[in-house]
C-alpha cells in the first residue's frame, strides 16, 4: 500500500501522524510512504530523517492525495482538502464528525473510506487511539486553567494550590474517564481541592482508591453540580459519548451562579462541547469571556505540546495503521473488531450511529458493506 503523511494545516497544529521510526516499520512490511515536506518539523523530525528512514518527500498535499491508497492526518480534513479526497481512498485520522456536518457530507459524497481514531474501541470499552491524547489534554486542562485564572487574562487571581495560611482553589471536573483522571492528578499535585463527578459508581470507587486525600470523587447529579459551581474556580468538561455529540451539561443560566473570573475548560469541544456557551477556539486566540466566566475551548489542545503528543499518539496508531495497510480495509474490519468500530463514513454510507443521529442521516451497519 502507498501511505501518505500530510503536514497539518489546522491553526497551531504541530503534531504529525507518523514518525521516521514508523516509516521504517512500514517500509520493512513492504509499504511505500510519502511524507509532505516539513510535515514533522514542528515535532522535531526533519525531512532528511524521514528520507533516511525510506520515505519519499513530496511538496504538496495534492500529490499525497493523488498517489496514496491511505492518507494519514492527525486532525480532520479542512475545506482546502475536500476536493482532493478520492473514491475508495482510506482516510485515517481523528475525525470527530458528530460536530462537523459539512465534512460528514463531503466524505459521503467522496465515497472514501473514513476510519476515525477516536471510535476505534477495545472489547473493554477503552479507546486506544484517543487515550494518549486524552492523557495530554487532561494535564493541559489544569495547566491552562491555572494560567487563565491569573488576572492578566481576566481570571479571578486565584493560585490553585494556595500557599500556607491561604485556602487553595477549587477545581470541579465533570467526567472521571481518562481526561478527568489526568486532570484530577495534575490539580491534586498542585494542591487544589478537587471534585470529580461521574455517573459510574465503579469508576468512582477506583478513583477513591488511587487519588490523594484532596480529591473527592462524587456521583454526578444536577443538584450537586449546581452547588459545586458556586464555589468552583476552575471547571473542566471531560464528558465523552463515543462518536456522538457531547451533552450540554452546563447551561448559560448556570454561569450566572459562578464566581466572576472563574475559568471553564471544555475538553469535549471536539465533539461539540459540553457547555452551552462553548465554541471552538485556537492556540492563537484561546479564550473568550461570557458573563464574567473565562472560556478555554481549544479544539486541538495536544497540538500545543507536539513533541510529547506526536510520540504518544504514534506509539498507539502505528500498529493499527500497519494492520490496515497489510490487510486492506475490508479484511482489517472483518478480522479486527476494534478497527471495524473506527468506520465512520464508508463508500457513501454513514456507518457510525452517533454521527448519523447527530445530523438525522441514515445509519448503515458496516457489516452490510463487507
mmCIF file of C-alpha atoms in Angstrom:
data_model
loop_
_atom_site.group_PDB
_atom_site.id
_atom_site.type_symbol
_atom_site.label_atom_id
_atom_site.label_comp_id
_atom_site.label_asym_id
_atom_site.label_seq_id
_atom_site.Cartn_x
_atom_site.Cartn_y
_atom_site.Cartn_z
ATOM 1 C CA UNK A 1 0.000 0.000 0.000
ATOM 2 C CA UNK A 2 1.105 3.578 -0.634
ATOM 3 C CA UNK A 3 0.637 5.642 2.532
ATOM 4 C CA UNK A 4 0.680 9.446 2.679
ATOM 5 C CA UNK A 5 1.592 11.546 5.709
ATOM 6 C CA UNK A 6 0.260 15.098 5.467
ATOM 7 C CA UNK A 7 1.538 18.284 7.034
ATOM 8 C CA UNK A 8 -1.140 19.504 9.447
ATOM 9 C CA UNK A 9 -2.827 22.757 8.429
ATOM 10 C CA UNK A 10 -5.226 23.363 11.324
ATOM 11 C CA UNK A 11 -4.292 26.552 13.185
ATOM 12 C CA UNK A 12 -1.330 25.961 15.512
ATOM 13 C CA UNK A 13 -1.423 22.179 14.976
ATOM 14 C CA UNK A 14 2.152 20.944 15.235
ATOM 15 C CA UNK A 15 1.736 17.175 15.504
ATOM 16 C CA UNK A 16 2.465 14.692 12.717
ATOM 17 C CA UNK A 17 0.744 11.365 12.020
ATOM 18 C CA UNK A 18 3.880 9.208 11.700
ATOM 19 C CA UNK A 19 7.458 9.422 12.927
ATOM 20 C CA UNK A 20 10.527 8.330 10.922
ATOM 21 C CA UNK A 21 10.557 5.167 13.061
ATOM 22 C CA UNK A 22 7.016 4.441 11.847
ATOM 23 C CA UNK A 23 8.108 4.950 8.247
ATOM 24 C CA UNK A 24 10.855 2.390 8.776
ATOM 25 C CA UNK A 25 8.348 -0.149 10.113
ATOM 26 C CA UNK A 26 6.059 0.419 7.123
ATOM 27 C CA UNK A 27 8.989 0.013 4.745
ATOM 28 C CA UNK A 28 10.007 -3.259 6.415
ATOM 29 C CA UNK A 29 6.492 -4.562 5.768
ATOM 30 C CA UNK A 30 6.654 -3.739 2.081
ATOM 31 C CA UNK A 31 4.720 -0.467 2.028
ATOM 32 C CA UNK A 32 5.672 2.857 0.433
ATOM 33 C CA UNK A 33 5.412 6.041 2.477
ATOM 34 C CA UNK A 34 5.152 9.565 1.062
ATOM 35 C CA UNK A 35 5.684 12.419 3.529
ATOM 36 C CA UNK A 36 4.722 16.003 2.754
ATOM 37 C CA UNK A 37 7.655 18.392 3.042
ATOM 38 C CA UNK A 38 8.179 19.712 6.592
ATOM 39 C CA UNK A 39 5.327 17.568 7.985
ATOM 40 C CA UNK A 40 7.360 16.585 11.026
ATOM 41 C CA UNK A 41 9.425 19.711 11.526
ATOM 42 C CA UNK A 42 7.450 21.106 14.470
ATOM 43 C CA UNK A 43 7.547 17.728 16.215
ATOM 44 C CA UNK A 44 11.334 17.600 15.898
ATOM 45 C CA UNK A 45 11.639 15.396 12.769
ATOM 46 C CA UNK A 46 13.488 16.735 9.709
ATOM 47 C CA UNK A 47 12.839 15.895 6.075
ATOM 48 C CA UNK A 48 16.222 14.152 5.990
ATOM 49 C CA UNK A 49 15.275 11.924 8.945
ATOM 50 C CA UNK A 50 12.190 10.746 7.039
ATOM 51 C CA UNK A 51 14.202 10.236 3.847
ATOM 52 C CA UNK A 52 16.811 8.249 5.766
ATOM 53 C CA UNK A 53 14.003 6.004 7.074
ATOM 54 C CA UNK A 54 12.907 5.335 3.493
ATOM 55 C CA UNK A 55 10.149 7.891 2.874
ATOM 56 C CA UNK A 56 9.731 9.891 -0.305
ATOM 57 C CA UNK A 57 9.412 13.614 0.443
ATOM 58 C CA UNK A 58 6.754 15.336 -1.697
ATOM 59 C CA UNK A 59 5.937 19.034 -1.969
ATOM 60 C CA UNK A 60 2.135 19.292 -1.895
ATOM 61 C CA UNK A 61 -0.905 17.700 -0.249
ATOM 62 C CA UNK A 62 -2.414 17.328 -3.722
ATOM 63 C CA UNK A 63 0.346 14.863 -4.631
ATOM 64 C CA UNK A 64 -0.272 12.895 -1.429
ATOM 65 C CA UNK A 65 -3.993 12.581 -2.178
ATOM 66 C CA UNK A 66 -3.374 11.786 -5.850
ATOM 67 C CA UNK A 67 -0.884 8.956 -5.294
ATOM 68 C CA UNK A 68 -1.793 7.349 -1.974
ATOM 69 C CA UNK A 69 -4.127 4.481 -1.078
ATOM 70 C CA UNK A 70 -4.255 5.587 2.575
ATOM 71 C CA UNK A 71 -3.849 9.170 3.787
ATOM 72 C CA UNK A 72 -2.988 9.790 7.442
ATOM 73 C CA UNK A 73 -3.655 13.041 9.280
ATOM 74 C CA UNK A 74 -3.792 13.961 12.946
ATOM 75 C CA UNK A 75 -6.767 16.314 12.603
ATOM 76 C CA UNK A 76 -9.736 16.170 10.245
ATOM 77 C CA UNK A 77 -9.503 17.278 6.584
ATOM 78 C CA UNK A 78 -10.132 21.002 6.127
ATOM 79 C CA UNK A 79 -12.005 22.699 3.228
ATOM 80 C CA UNK A 80 -8.871 23.112 1.094
ATOM 81 C CA UNK A 81 -8.604 19.309 1.017
ATOM 82 C CA UNK A 82 -12.223 18.408 0.323
ATOM 83 C CA UNK A 83 -11.870 18.201 -3.459
ATOM 84 C CA UNK A 84 -8.663 16.160 -3.183
ATOM 85 C CA UNK A 85 -10.218 13.141 -1.449
ATOM 86 C CA UNK A 86 -10.722 10.273 -3.906
ATOM 87 C CA UNK A 87 -13.245 7.458 -4.158
ATOM 88 C CA UNK A 88 -12.091 4.339 -2.228
ATOM 89 C CA UNK A 89 -9.214 6.237 -0.595
ATOM 90 C CA UNK A 90 -8.676 5.430 3.080
ATOM 91 C CA UNK A 91 -8.605 8.485 5.371
ATOM 92 C CA UNK A 92 -7.227 7.523 8.799
ATOM 93 C CA UNK A 93 -7.242 10.329 11.377
ATOM 94 C CA UNK A 94 -9.188 11.970 14.194
ATOM 95 C CA UNK A 95 -12.483 12.921 12.544
ATOM 96 C CA UNK A 96 -14.950 13.943 15.314
ATOM 97 C CA UNK A 97 -17.673 14.035 12.671
ATOM 98 C CA UNK A 98 -20.578 14.395 15.118
ATOM 99 C CA UNK A 99 -19.581 18.058 15.414
ATOM 100 C CA UNK A 100 -18.825 18.568 11.691
ATOM 101 C CA UNK A 101 -21.869 18.284 9.428
ATOM 102 C CA UNK A 102 -20.258 19.833 6.331
ATOM 103 C CA UNK A 103 -17.265 17.480 6.450
ATOM 104 C CA UNK A 104 -19.560 14.497 7.017
ATOM 105 C CA UNK A 105 -21.471 15.325 3.827
ATOM 106 C CA UNK A 106 -18.226 15.869 1.884
ATOM 107 C CA UNK A 107 -16.985 12.425 2.928
ATOM 108 C CA UNK A 108 -20.308 10.831 1.991
ATOM 109 C CA UNK A 109 -20.103 12.417 -1.459
ATOM 110 C CA UNK A 110 -16.479 11.347 -1.956
ATOM 111 C CA UNK A 111 -17.286 7.637 -1.341
ATOM 112 C CA UNK A 112 -13.983 7.323 0.521
ATOM 113 C CA UNK A 113 -13.201 5.001 3.454
ATOM 114 C CA UNK A 114 -13.048 7.101 6.614
ATOM 115 C CA UNK A 115 -11.667 5.490 9.764
ATOM 116 C CA UNK A 116 -11.681 7.625 12.912
ATOM 117 C CA UNK A 117 -9.002 7.255 15.556
ATOM 118 C CA UNK A 118 -11.461 8.267 18.255
ATOM 119 C CA UNK A 119 -14.015 5.468 17.709
ATOM 120 C CA UNK A 120 -11.581 2.540 17.494
ATOM 121 C CA UNK A 121 -12.508 0.667 20.643
ATOM 122 C CA UNK A 122 -11.343 -2.366 22.562
ATOM 123 C CA UNK A 123 -13.664 -5.036 23.980
ATOM 124 C CA UNK A 124 -13.387 -3.480 27.445
ATOM 125 C CA UNK A 125 -14.705 -0.158 26.095
ATOM 126 C CA UNK A 126 -11.340 1.630 26.181
ATOM 127 C CA UNK A 127 -10.319 3.877 23.288
ATOM 128 C CA UNK A 128 -6.677 3.087 22.481
ATOM 129 C CA UNK A 129 -6.102 5.910 19.979
ATOM 130 C CA UNK A 130 -7.951 8.545 21.973
ATOM 131 C CA UNK A 131 -6.391 7.626 25.321
ATOM 132 C CA UNK A 132 -2.875 9.090 24.806
ATOM 133 C CA UNK A 133 -4.236 12.436 23.629
ATOM 134 C CA UNK A 134 -6.832 12.428 26.416
ATOM 135 C CA UNK A 135 -3.984 11.980 28.876
ATOM 136 C CA UNK A 136 -2.216 15.003 27.401
ATOM 137 C CA UNK A 137 -5.428 17.075 27.286
ATOM 138 C CA UNK A 138 -6.278 16.254 30.899
ATOM 139 C CA UNK A 139 -2.920 17.524 32.119
ATOM 140 C CA UNK A 140 -3.127 20.587 29.874
ATOM 141 C CA UNK A 141 -6.649 21.436 31.063
ATOM 142 C CA UNK A 142 -5.308 22.187 34.527
ATOM 143 C CA UNK A 143 -2.124 23.834 33.241
ATOM 144 C CA UNK A 144 -4.135 26.182 31.018
ATOM 145 C CA UNK A 145 -6.880 26.710 33.579
ATOM 146 C CA UNK A 146 -4.320 27.730 36.196
ATOM 147 C CA UNK A 147 -2.773 30.214 33.765
ATOM 148 C CA UNK A 148 -6.071 31.846 32.798
ATOM 149 C CA UNK A 149 -7.064 32.246 36.446
ATOM 150 C CA UNK A 150 -4.385 34.965 36.517
ATOM 151 C CA UNK A 151 -5.805 38.485 36.480
ATOM 152 C CA UNK A 152 -3.856 39.488 33.368
ATOM 153 C CA UNK A 153 -6.110 37.087 31.412
ATOM 154 C CA UNK A 154 -9.382 38.130 33.046
ATOM 155 C CA UNK A 155 -9.253 35.465 35.734
ATOM 156 C CA UNK A 156 -10.118 35.879 39.393
ATOM 157 C CA UNK A 157 -6.482 35.984 40.542
ATOM 158 C CA UNK A 158 -6.518 32.596 42.255
ATOM 159 C CA UNK A 159 -3.435 30.408 42.745
ATOM 160 C CA UNK A 160 -4.810 26.872 42.506
ATOM 161 C CA UNK A 161 -2.507 25.406 45.123
ATOM 162 C CA UNK A 162 -2.809 28.287 47.555
ATOM 163 C CA UNK A 163 0.051 28.989 49.997
ATOM 164 C CA UNK A 164 0.435 28.389 53.730
ATOM 165 C CA UNK A 165 -2.335 30.222 55.529
ATOM 166 C CA UNK A 166 -4.439 30.706 52.361
ATOM 167 C CA UNK A 167 -7.071 28.299 51.024
ATOM 168 C CA UNK A 168 -6.289 26.540 47.718
ATOM 169 C CA UNK A 169 -8.501 26.923 44.675
ATOM 170 C CA UNK A 170 -11.434 24.621 43.960
ATOM 171 C CA UNK A 171 -11.472 22.507 40.780
ATOM 172 C CA UNK A 172 -14.602 20.717 39.524
ATOM 173 C CA UNK A 173 -14.066 18.026 36.885
ATOM 174 C CA UNK A 174 -17.114 16.660 35.065
ATOM 175 C CA UNK A 175 -16.290 13.138 33.918
ATOM 176 C CA UNK A 176 -13.948 10.630 35.534
ATOM 177 C CA UNK A 177 -12.548 8.972 32.418
ATOM 178 C CA UNK A 178 -9.020 9.365 31.058
ATOM 179 C CA UNK A 179 -9.202 13.164 30.677
ATOM 180 C CA UNK A 180 -10.832 13.613 34.058
ATOM 181 C CA UNK A 181 -8.383 11.327 35.832
ATOM 182 C CA UNK A 182 -5.322 13.063 34.407
ATOM 183 C CA UNK A 183 -6.822 16.467 35.170
ATOM 184 C CA UNK A 184 -7.513 15.375 38.745
ATOM 185 C CA UNK A 185 -3.966 14.043 39.200
ATOM 186 C CA UNK A 186 -2.488 17.301 37.951
ATOM 187 C CA UNK A 187 -4.792 19.521 40.009
ATOM 188 C CA UNK A 188 -4.227 17.433 43.138
ATOM 189 C CA UNK A 189 -0.484 17.638 42.579
ATOM 190 C CA UNK A 190 -0.736 21.436 42.601
ATOM 191 C CA UNK A 191 -2.571 21.244 45.908
ATOM 192 C CA UNK A 192 -6.063 22.289 44.766
ATOM 193 C CA UNK A 193 -9.287 20.986 46.289
ATOM 194 C CA UNK A 194 -10.627 18.717 43.543
ATOM 195 C CA UNK A 195 -14.087 17.303 42.923
ATOM 196 C CA UNK A 196 -14.586 14.648 40.207
ATOM 197 C CA UNK A 197 -18.160 13.928 39.110
ATOM 198 C CA UNK A 198 -19.134 10.769 37.259
ATOM 199 C CA UNK A 199 -22.208 8.550 36.820
ATOM 200 C CA UNK A 200 -20.306 5.261 37.121
ATOM 201 C CA UNK A 201 -20.063 4.099 40.732
ATOM 202 C CA UNK A 202 -17.310 1.576 39.973
ATOM 203 C CA UNK A 203 -15.225 4.307 38.393
ATOM 204 C CA UNK A 204 -15.757 6.485 41.453
ATOM 205 C CA UNK A 205 -14.611 3.636 43.716
ATOM 206 C CA UNK A 206 -11.482 3.276 41.604
ATOM 207 C CA UNK A 207 -10.757 6.999 41.771
ATOM 208 C CA UNK A 208 -11.351 6.988 45.512
ATOM 209 C CA UNK A 209 -8.688 4.280 45.854
ATOM 210 C CA UNK A 210 -5.981 5.876 43.698
ATOM 211 C CA UNK A 211 -6.406 9.604 44.293
ATOM 212 C CA UNK A 212 -4.869 11.613 47.140
ATOM 213 C CA UNK A 213 -6.933 12.977 50.029
ATOM 214 C CA UNK A 214 -7.554 16.342 48.358
ATOM 215 C CA UNK A 215 -9.628 14.614 45.636
ATOM 216 C CA UNK A 216 -13.336 13.969 46.230
ATOM 217 C CA UNK A 217 -14.993 11.622 43.688
ATOM 218 C CA UNK A 218 -18.781 12.195 43.751
ATOM 219 C CA UNK A 219 -21.766 10.683 41.969
ATOM 220 C CA UNK A 220 -22.968 13.201 39.396
ATOM 221 C CA UNK A 221 -26.393 14.711 39.641
ATOM 222 C CA UNK A 222 -27.558 18.171 38.541
ATOM 223 C CA UNK A 223 -28.164 19.396 42.105
ATOM 224 C CA UNK A 224 -24.611 18.547 43.222
ATOM 225 C CA UNK A 225 -23.188 20.191 40.109
ATOM 226 C CA UNK A 226 -25.162 23.387 40.751
ATOM 227 C CA UNK A 227 -23.842 23.562 44.316
ATOM 228 C CA UNK A 228 -20.229 22.938 43.288
ATOM 229 C CA UNK A 229 -20.356 25.529 40.508
ATOM 230 C CA UNK A 230 -20.990 28.258 43.103
ATOM 231 C CA UNK A 231 -17.568 27.669 44.682
ATOM 232 C CA UNK A 232 -15.574 26.483 41.655
ATOM 233 C CA UNK A 233 -12.538 28.455 40.481
ATOM 234 C CA UNK A 234 -11.863 26.073 37.579
ATOM 235 C CA UNK A 235 -14.305 23.713 35.857
ATOM 236 C CA UNK A 236 -13.101 21.061 33.399
ATOM 237 C CA UNK A 237 -15.586 19.460 30.995
ATOM 238 C CA UNK A 238 -14.365 15.921 30.351
ATOM 239 C CA UNK A 239 -17.552 14.254 29.091
ATOM 240 C CA UNK A 240 -17.425 11.735 26.243
ATOM 241 C CA UNK A 241 -20.050 9.672 24.440
ATOM 242 C CA UNK A 242 -18.103 7.708 21.840
ATOM 243 C CA UNK A 243 -18.707 9.005 18.319
ATOM 244 C CA UNK A 244 -21.624 11.223 19.370
ATOM 245 C CA UNK A 245 -22.145 14.869 20.239
ATOM 246 C CA UNK A 246 -21.292 15.755 23.816
ATOM 247 C CA UNK A 247 -24.304 16.529 26.035
ATOM 248 C CA UNK A 248 -24.663 20.116 27.260
ATOM 249 C CA UNK A 249 -24.022 19.726 30.980
ATOM 250 C CA UNK A 250 -23.631 23.402 31.958
ATOM 251 C CA UNK A 251 -26.214 25.856 30.634
ATOM 252 C CA UNK A 252 -25.881 29.616 30.175
ATOM 253 C CA UNK A 253 -28.085 30.153 33.225
ATOM 254 C CA UNK A 254 -25.658 28.176 35.383
ATOM 255 C CA UNK A 255 -22.828 30.592 34.524
ATOM 256 C CA UNK A 256 -24.676 33.320 36.423
ATOM 257 C CA UNK A 257 -24.245 31.341 39.659
ATOM 258 C CA UNK A 258 -20.468 31.075 39.271
ATOM 259 C CA UNK A 259 -17.831 33.421 40.693
ATOM 260 C CA UNK A 260 -16.683 36.153 38.318
ATOM 261 C CA UNK A 261 -13.263 35.345 36.901
ATOM 262 C CA UNK A 262 -13.715 31.584 37.195
ATOM 263 C CA UNK A 263 -12.379 29.554 34.261
ATOM 264 C CA UNK A 264 -14.036 26.724 32.342
ATOM 265 C CA UNK A 265 -12.018 24.422 30.086
ATOM 266 C CA UNK A 266 -14.098 22.368 27.626
ATOM 267 C CA UNK A 267 -12.043 19.351 26.572
ATOM 268 C CA UNK A 268 -15.165 17.935 24.860
ATOM 269 C CA UNK A 269 -15.155 20.757 22.297
ATOM 270 C CA UNK A 270 -14.050 18.340 19.533
ATOM 271 C CA UNK A 271 -17.425 16.642 19.965
ATOM 272 C CA UNK A 272 -19.374 19.905 20.097
ATOM 273 C CA UNK A 273 -18.597 20.837 23.695
ATOM 274 C CA UNK A 274 -20.356 20.040 26.971
ATOM 275 C CA UNK A 275 -21.082 23.665 27.962
ATOM 276 C CA UNK A 276 -23.897 25.557 26.243
ATOM 277 C CA UNK A 277 -21.662 28.622 25.798
ATOM 278 C CA UNK A 278 -18.708 26.728 24.283
ATOM 279 C CA UNK A 279 -17.380 27.440 20.794
ATOM 280 C CA UNK A 280 -14.083 26.211 19.304
ATOM 281 C CA UNK A 281 -11.022 28.412 19.803
ATOM 282 C CA UNK A 282 -7.385 28.102 18.720
ATOM 283 C CA UNK A 283 -3.981 28.237 20.377
ATOM 284 C CA UNK A 284 -3.559 31.672 18.763
ATOM 285 C CA UNK A 285 -6.766 33.007 20.326
ATOM 286 C CA UNK A 286 -7.645 30.515 23.079
ATOM 287 C CA UNK A 287 -10.092 32.287 25.383
ATOM 288 C CA UNK A 288 -13.210 34.429 25.459
ATOM 289 C CA UNK A 289 -15.475 35.691 28.223
ATOM 290 C CA UNK A 290 -19.194 35.037 28.733
ATOM 291 C CA UNK A 291 -20.976 36.561 31.743
ATOM 292 C CA UNK A 292 -17.654 37.107 33.503
ATOM 293 C CA UNK A 293 -16.524 33.481 33.066
ATOM 294 C CA UNK A 294 -13.332 32.800 31.084
ATOM 295 C CA UNK A 295 -13.847 30.051 28.476
ATOM 296 C CA UNK A 296 -10.924 27.992 27.105
ATOM 297 C CA UNK A 297 -12.154 25.789 24.244
ATOM 298 C CA UNK A 298 -9.140 24.954 22.088
ATOM 299 C CA UNK A 299 -10.115 22.088 19.800
ATOM 300 C CA UNK A 300 -6.629 20.585 19.433
ATOM 301 C CA UNK A 301 -5.094 21.062 22.856
ATOM 302 C CA UNK A 302 -2.349 18.401 22.476
ATOM 303 C CA UNK A 303 -1.077 20.201 19.365
ATOM 304 C CA UNK A 304 0.406 22.795 21.686
ATOM 305 C CA UNK A 305 2.872 20.245 23.090
ATOM 306 C CA UNK A 306 3.634 18.466 19.830
ATOM 307 C CA UNK A 307 6.941 16.876 20.777
ATOM 308 C CA UNK A 308 5.244 14.917 23.574
ATOM 309 C CA UNK A 309 1.935 14.413 21.782
ATOM 310 C CA UNK A 310 3.315 13.103 18.487
ATOM 311 C CA UNK A 311 5.303 10.371 20.212
ATOM 312 C CA UNK A 312 2.372 9.410 22.450
ATOM 313 C CA UNK A 313 -0.033 9.337 19.514
ATOM 314 C CA UNK A 314 2.128 7.456 17.018
ATOM 315 C CA UNK A 315 3.021 4.812 19.614
ATOM 316 C CA UNK A 316 -0.698 3.989 19.623
ATOM 317 C CA UNK A 317 -1.677 4.482 15.966
ATOM 318 C CA UNK A 318 1.154 2.668 14.185
ATOM 319 C CA UNK A 319 0.025 -0.924 14.896
ATOM 320 C CA UNK A 320 -3.472 -0.145 13.575
ATOM 321 C CA UNK A 321 -2.169 1.700 10.508
ATOM 322 C CA UNK A 322 0.130 -1.229 9.758
ATOM 323 C CA UNK A 323 -2.722 -3.740 10.045
ATOM 324 C CA UNK A 324 -4.920 -1.704 7.682
ATOM 325 C CA UNK A 325 -2.025 -1.407 5.228
ATOM 326 C CA UNK A 326 -1.176 -5.111 5.423
ATOM 327 C CA UNK A 327 -4.735 -6.400 5.067
ATOM 328 C CA UNK A 328 -6.687 -3.665 3.290
ATOM 329 C CA UNK A 329 -9.702 -2.088 4.955
ATOM 330 C CA UNK A 330 -12.224 -4.873 4.346
ATOM 331 C CA UNK A 331 -10.070 -7.678 5.747
ATOM 332 C CA UNK A 332 -8.933 -5.466 8.629
ATOM 333 C CA UNK A 333 -12.575 -4.746 9.525
ATOM 334 C CA UNK A 334 -13.522 -8.421 9.298
ATOM 335 C CA UNK A 335 -10.627 -9.656 11.400
ATOM 336 C CA UNK A 336 -10.260 -6.869 13.958
ATOM 337 C CA UNK A 337 -13.469 -5.648 15.646
ATOM 338 C CA UNK A 338 -11.547 -2.748 17.186
ATOM 339 C CA UNK A 339 -10.714 -1.322 13.754
ATOM 340 C CA UNK A 340 -14.240 -2.034 12.492
ATOM 341 C CA UNK A 341 -15.625 0.297 15.161
ATOM 342 C CA UNK A 342 -13.451 3.038 13.635
ATOM 343 C CA UNK A 343 -15.573 3.015 10.456
ATOM 344 C CA UNK A 344 -17.445 6.356 10.347
ATOM 345 C CA UNK A 345 -18.289 7.027 6.691
ATOM 346 C CA UNK A 346 -17.606 4.236 4.196
ATOM 347 C CA UNK A 347 -18.361 4.315 0.442
ATOM 348 C CA UNK A 348 -21.017 6.981 0.852
ATOM 349 C CA UNK A 349 -22.729 5.417 3.890
ATOM 350 C CA UNK A 350 -22.697 6.675 7.488
ATOM 351 C CA UNK A 351 -21.522 3.675 9.495
ATOM 352 C CA UNK A 352 -21.235 5.351 12.920
ATOM 353 C CA UNK A 353 -24.605 5.670 14.664
ATOM 354 C CA UNK A 354 -23.552 8.698 16.723
ATOM 355 C CA UNK A 355 -22.721 10.622 13.549
ATOM 356 C CA UNK A 356 -25.946 9.579 11.821
ATOM 357 C CA UNK A 357 -28.026 10.609 14.836
ATOM 358 C CA UNK A 358 -26.265 13.980 15.118
ATOM 359 C CA UNK A 359 -27.466 15.084 11.667
ATOM 360 C CA UNK A 360 -30.574 12.968 11.049
ATOM 361 C CA UNK A 361 -28.789 10.840 8.453
ATOM 362 C CA UNK A 362 -29.438 7.188 7.667
ATOM 363 C CA UNK A 363 -27.245 4.787 9.632
ATOM 364 C CA UNK A 364 -25.895 1.760 7.770
ATOM 365 C CA UNK A 365 -24.139 -1.090 9.590
ATOM 366 C CA UNK A 366 -20.589 -1.550 8.355
ATOM 367 C CA UNK A 367 -21.250 -5.305 8.214
ATOM 368 C CA UNK A 368 -23.578 -4.758 5.258
ATOM 369 C CA UNK A 369 -20.641 -3.327 3.275
ATOM 370 C CA UNK A 370 -18.280 -6.221 3.973
#
